[in-house]
C-alpha angles and dihedrals in degrees: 000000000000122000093230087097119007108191093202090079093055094042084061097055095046081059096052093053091046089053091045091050080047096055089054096060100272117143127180123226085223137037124260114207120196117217135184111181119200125200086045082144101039080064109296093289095157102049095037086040086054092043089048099050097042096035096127089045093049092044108051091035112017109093103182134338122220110212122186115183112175143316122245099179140011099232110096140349107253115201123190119186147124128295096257093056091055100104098043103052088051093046088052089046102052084059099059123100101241100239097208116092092205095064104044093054072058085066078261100141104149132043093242091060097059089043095051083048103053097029108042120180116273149181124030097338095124085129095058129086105274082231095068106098118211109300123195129204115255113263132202134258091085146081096267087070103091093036090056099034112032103035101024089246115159115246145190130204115196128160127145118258141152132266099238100039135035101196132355144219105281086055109140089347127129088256096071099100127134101274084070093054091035089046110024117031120015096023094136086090091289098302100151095059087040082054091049092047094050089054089047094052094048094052099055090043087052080065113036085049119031103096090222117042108240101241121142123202097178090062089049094050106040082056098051087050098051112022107024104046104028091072088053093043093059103052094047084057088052091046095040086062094057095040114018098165097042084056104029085111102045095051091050093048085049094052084056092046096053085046102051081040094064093041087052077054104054083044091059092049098040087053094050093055092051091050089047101051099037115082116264092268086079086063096091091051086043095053098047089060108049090051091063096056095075090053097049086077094053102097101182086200107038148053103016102353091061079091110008113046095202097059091071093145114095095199108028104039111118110242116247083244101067111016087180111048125072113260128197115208089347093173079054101050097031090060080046086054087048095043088058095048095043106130092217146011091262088053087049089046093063103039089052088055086049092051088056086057096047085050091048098056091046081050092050089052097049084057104055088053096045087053082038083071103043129091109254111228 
């Protein structure tokens, strides 16, 4: 970690005006817990360590966790997360004050403003809000790693960048030191790093207030339907007409997959509609049960884990291919890698028969969170 931005600084000041709301009489419904890893380069040892030791505690109480990690430009606020934390990162963002004097001279007066205008939303999201800019999925190489994927905890990622460049050259080099971040690139009184702890505050207020969590489901599911499986769909269709019988079963166990998927669908909806329309008193039931969709889709023995334990979640665990880019299904696509490359039709055999395995643990999961969302009788 560079010393162009240190969190540490702004996280301190996001307790202290906690503790000062707290003096005049604020509490909140759910408890905030500060944390500040250290060995985040030596391969995230103080964050995975914590999530480790404390696993059964973070996964029957812990709701999401909010990392920041560090800032590499002053142009817009940059936010990657999962599908059911959509709307809430854009609603906290919409409240925050936009730092940058330039923007808002663009009619630019909030954060959210600059990020819907130089991220718009993009690819098949015709089913999402229009106000929802362009939202990645989070990566690898920071402390959010473990709580996502190994204990199926929401995250979110945000830091500030610009549109054209993601680092630059004095990244993790001896001449990061605090004049670049005073005189470079947060001169404006450190309004960039005021702007980055107000969206952090109010994060993390959006969840220890609002009466019900703002997790959508819906939002998960609906993403998972159309953007997730149809990429997958359709090159098991392209590799079932070279080889029919090779991937005969994994075309069959994705047919059941895409089924129990649109039926998770119409559960999330369903489930919306009854929490929408019954009196508040139904929130605590609600919430239970939203936190435990993400961890259905954390499998301890299968997909990635089968070989590597800490990479428990069967749609968000980064591929050993790629430990940095978001990945969607990795166990899936990387047995689809291996199906291609296979020297010979037993090979392929196998590894089809593999591929059912990988779509039927994805299936499983679908399932749990579908059930997750009913009424038990």
């Amino acid at each position: 970690m560079g010393l162009r931005f240190e969190p540490f600084h702004v996280l301190a000041e996001v307790g202290r005006a906690f503790a000062q709301a707290v003096k005049r009489g604020w509490r909140p419904k759910r408890t905030l817990v500060f944390c500040n890893w250290d060995g985040e380069e030596h391969g995230l040892i103080g964050s995975t360590e914590f999530v480790q030791e404390f696993a059964q505690v973070l996964q029957d109480r812990a709701i999401i966790y909010l990392n920041v990690d560090t800032i590499a430009s002053n142009q817009s606020l940059i936010v990657k997360t999962i599908p059911s934390l959509f709307s809430a990162v854009v609603s906290a963002a919409k409240k925050v004050p936009n730092p940058v004097e330039s923007e808002r001279a663009k009619g630019r007066q909030t954060i959210y403003d600059t990020w819907k205008a130089y991220y718009p939303q993009k690819g098949n999201f015709t089913w999402l809000s229009p106000d929802v800019p362009d939202i990645d999925l989070p990566g690898g190489g920071t402390d959010h790693m473990s709580f996502l994927n190994f204990l199926g905890i929401p995250v979110v990622d945000f830091t500030y960048r610009n549109v054209s460049w993601g680092s630059y050259p004095l990244y993790h080099s001896r001449y990061e030191v605090p004049f670049v971040n005073e005189h470079l690139f947060d001169h404006d009184n450190l309004s960039v790093h005021k702007a980055i702890g107000q969206y952090w505050a109010e994060m993390a207020r959006l969840f220890a207030d609002s009466p019900l969590l703002p997790i959508n489901a819906s939002c998960f599911a609906l993403t998972l339907a159309n953007n997730y499986l149809p990429g997958i769909v359709k090159n098991l269709d392209n590799l079932h007409e070279k080889w029919p019988k090779e991937m005969g079963p994994a075309v069959k166990q994705m047919r059941n997959l895409w089924r129990q998927t649109w039926l998770f669908v119409g559960q999330t909806q369903k489930f919306e509609q009854d929490v929408y329309s019954e009196s508040a008193m139904n929130a605590e039931w609600a919430n239970r049960r939203l936190r435990k969709v993400d961890q259905c889709f954390v499998n301890p023995t299968m997909g990635l884990a089968e070989k590597e334990k800490e990479k428990r979640h069967v749609l968000f665990s980064l591929s050993d291919a790629d430990t940095y880019s978001a990945s969607v299904m990795s166990a899936v696509n990387d047995k689809i890698t291996e199906f291609k490359n296979a020297a010979d039709d037993k090979k392929r055999l196998e590894l089809g028969q593999q591929l059912a395995v990988e779509l039927a643990v994805v299936q499983y999961s679908v399932l749990c969170a579908t059930n997750i969302l009913k009424p038990f009788y």
